Amino acid sequence: MSARDPIADLRRIAFLLERANEATYRVRAFRSAATALAALPATEVAERARTGKLTELPGVGDVTARCVAESLAGEEPVYLRRLVATEGTDLDAAAAALREALRGDCHTHSDWSDGGSPIEEMALAAVELGHEYVVLTDHSPRLKVARGLTADRLRKQLDHVAAVNDALPKGFRILTGIEVDILADGSLDQDEELLARLDVVVGSVHSGLNDERAKMTRRMLAAVANPHLDILGHCTGRMVASRPAGVKGPGDRAHRPRTRAESDFDADAVFAACAEHGVAVEINSRPERQDPPKRLIRRALEAGCRFAIDTDAHAPGQLDWQRFGCERAALCGVPADRVINTWKADRLVKWTHTRR
């Protein structure tokens, strides 16, 4: 049998583990092994596998070495076969149709802030999923725990994204963006000159989540009225599921509580403002967020809002979490023509810049 690509198999395993929201250390084991092997000539990898010396390499353990040996023997690694066999159930027809209509993801993170992977790796994973674009939305400066980008670092990132785009497959592009903090007074945590340059601006509340109802409502209304804001991110801030004890999500450096109640605000007023100002309401696909809850998705739909079904991915495998957001959107009757990331990239960028 002809050999498989062991590095590709290791990366595929890591991707599937991320998608399944498995513990960080498991994902890191396979990504680290893939990185270690990618630095070596293929002949050396094969020789080390033959002589049992793969585990002498930093980042390669017994399990990953066994996967490499199986790949080089032309066999699909047993670990990979098991993951593929337990991937999960199919989407129902309505959710599957909505997922098929999506062309991109408007909320993703890289290792420039609290993500776990380089921009290039996130982009290539999006290509493999069939996306036409992905919006890079690393955090803004006030969120120091997530290594938020200062204005200078954001400018450097914009230059880096331009260079990466030149090297990516034709027909795919990274759109520039940010997940900007909505500050206590409703202002956005980044220079307006920079916000005006970005393709997509997601605004989220990350602090003062327990503010009293009137204060939180004023804060969100002020942000929604800002012409630079395109998408209102995870609007309630809730956390509905806990991670395994002592485990962070893949790539998530920022501390996340195990569960967290919804912020209290006047949802009808906020969604009416979103509809008035043309701000899309995010349906956040992260399994531990499921934000907003279905009752609020329905109220936003009744208010006439547009939506963005996003992953808030902090690692490549999490980019496939859009299925979860699509399931919840379909249950609430959200039609594809109300979802902005069913649009082509040019239409999306034209819409955001017209709003500016």
Short mmCIF file of C-alpha atoms in Angstrom, two decimals, residues 99 102-106 108 122-123 125-135 171-173 309 311 318-322 341:
data_model
loop_
_atom_site.label_atom_id
_atom_site.label_comp_id
_atom_site.label_asym_id
_atom_site.label_seq_id
_atom_site.Cartn_x
_atom_site.Cartn_y
_atom_site.Cartn_z
CA ARG A 99 -25.43 25.63 6.68
CA LEU A 102 -23.29 30.10 4.47
CA ARG A 103 -20.30 31.44 2.54
CA GLY A 104 -18.12 32.53 5.43
CA ASP A 105 -17.65 33.15 9.14
CA CYS A 106 -17.70 36.67 10.59
CA THR A 108 -12.84 34.19 14.44
CA MET A 122 -7.16 29.32 10.49
CA ALA A 123 -7.55 30.46 6.88
CA ALA A 125 -8.97 25.29 7.67
CA ALA A 126 -11.72 27.60 6.44
CA VAL A 127 -10.74 26.81 2.84
CA GLU A 128 -11.02 23.08 3.57
CA LEU A 129 -14.52 23.62 4.99
CA GLY A 130 -15.59 25.25 1.73
CA HIS A 131 -15.76 28.82 2.99
CA GLU A 132 -15.24 31.66 0.53
CA TYR A 133 -14.02 34.01 3.26
CA VAL A 134 -13.34 34.27 6.95
CA VAL A 135 -13.36 37.47 9.00
CA GLY A 171 -11.40 32.52 -4.63
CA PHE A 172 -10.78 32.71 -0.88
CA ARG A 173 -9.92 35.75 1.20
CA ILE A 309 -24.20 32.79 12.27
CA THR A 311 -18.35 30.29 15.37
CA GLN A 318 -13.93 25.10 15.93
CA LEU A 319 -14.62 26.65 12.51
CA ASP A 320 -16.92 23.69 11.89
CA TRP A 321 -19.15 24.68 14.80
CA GLN A 322 -21.44 26.72 12.52
CA ASN A 341 -22.80 35.57 5.90
#
